[in-house]
Amino acid sequence: MNTPVPVPPPAPLPAPPPGGRRTPLVLRNGAFAAVWLGQVLTQAAVRMFQVGVAWWIVAHAVQGARGLASGLFMALCTLPAVVLAPVVAGTVATFAHRSVLRTAAGLAAATAGGLALWAQGGGPPLAGVYAAALALATCQAFFDPCLTTSVPQLVDDADIETATGFELSTQSLAGLGGALLGALTVDGAGVAGLAAGCAAAYGAAAVLVASARFRDPAPPGGGPAAPPARRPLRRILGELPYVRRILVCFTAANLFTAAVFVVIPLYTRSVLHGGGGTVGLLEASLGGGALVGAFTGTRVPGRPATVGAWCLTLMALALALPGLFAHRLVIACCLAVAGWCAGAVSVRFVSLFQRLVPTADKPGFFAVMQAVLGASLPVASLVFGAAGDRFSPQTLCLVQGVGLLPAACALALLGSRTAEPARPEAPQALGGAR
């Protein structure tokens, strides 16, 4: 196993302009701002679709086995990122990043638009909605790791952590905006209106990405940039044991955190006896907390593994409390805390991975990261969905909280026994126009 070679510390950052602070990244970097807004729109659309359809299944479309039907839907939404990881890695490493992002958003717009037209002529069958969900999730499986890989080509090295915070906040913004609109749109305009809104968001994202300019840095010494050597995905993780152990901990945690998206509509209908507005409130609380966590996570003191262990412990408590107190405001506050923990943990660890993983390995690594972390999501959706037809949502909340504790303990042990590795030597830049 190769040992990472430390490099000298980077050159001091340029002094800020006299008399004030630096301009926010999204205002001084138009290319990054356009791509970031594109990701906001795509993930807002996919979250809106997921929340809306999950509520449509529970409240309107299915009479029996609602838990299993919604669990199967959420499993289909998470399956492509796992199954297609090698294909995604190869595509991101081979083709221009802007082309991959633009194509993924464009195909998603066409899929959502087709579903809108189909639903306009009458209620679409459940199988048709499942197929559209699978297609949209496939497009997102290419979009997200490609954008993460592209961050160093859109911003300077000194801005990577800030850019990562903005990028991770996209999921939080999507959870906030999409959750507010998803269930309410279904109650007011049905699946046709939901799909039409998603199609418009995907189309706007494709236009934004097409307008952005991606950097094409030359390697040291000048001359054209050479394409990076492709390495097996197993070897990438094999040379990063610290990162690999962190991913295993969070994969185990996701078995229980991912279930929240199945539990919320079931809890709303059978415990709170609410409608789409209540679903929107709870989903928005989760997304709003994650948004704050994405921007404040870097300010939490401590090593990433230690911070992650404390955040998972707090999240376990927040997810378990709704199993004991069935009050809408209490549950909304608990979900906001759980969302903050998720956002803070994400920005700390993705920023760490951006600096530890060699540039040439990033396309493969981020596809692997998405697949490893997502491997538990289809299982969690199906298991908790089926369990929702047999047990009360309060019981599922308690199971979520208890299930997170072993992962928190494992992460705490990792932080106390393992030294954080030094940043590896900067490898050659990615080649080709991106």
Tab-separated table of N, CA, C and O in Angstrom, residues 5 7 69 180 189 240 369 373:
chain	number	residue	atom	x	y	z
A	5	VAL	N	2.404	11.066	0.319
A	5	VAL	CA	3.574	11.904	0.505
A	5	VAL	C	3.121	13.321	0.824
A	5	VAL	O	2.428	13.951	0.023
A	7	VAL	N	3.104	17.330	1.178
A	7	VAL	CA	3.660	18.395	0.349
A	7	VAL	C	3.858	19.627	1.200
A	7	VAL	O	3.272	19.771	2.265
A	69	ALA	N	-45.225	0.165	-0.639
A	69	ALA	CA	-45.264	0.876	-1.918
A	69	ALA	C	-44.362	2.105	-1.896
A	69	ALA	O	-43.615	2.362	-2.854
A	180	LEU	N	-41.184	21.704	0.504
A	180	LEU	CA	-42.315	22.619	0.664
A	180	LEU	C	-43.289	22.514	-0.500
A	180	LEU	O	-44.510	22.593	-0.323
A	189	ALA	N	-52.344	20.053	-7.716
A	189	ALA	CA	-52.281	19.903	-9.173
A	189	ALA	C	-52.024	18.475	-9.615
A	189	ALA	O	-51.923	18.221	-10.826
A	240	LEU	N	-6.553	4.257	0.531
A	240	LEU	CA	-7.060	5.289	1.439
A	240	LEU	C	-7.785	4.622	2.614
A	240	LEU	O	-9.009	4.724	2.746
A	369	MET	N	-17.779	6.812	-3.708
A	369	MET	CA	-18.341	7.359	-2.478
A	369	MET	C	-19.862	7.372	-2.546
A	369	MET	O	-20.553	6.962	-1.603
A	373	LEU	N	-21.971	4.970	-0.002
A	373	LEU	CA	-22.910	5.579	0.927
A	373	LEU	C	-24.357	5.263	0.553
A	373	LEU	O	-25.222	5.166	1.419
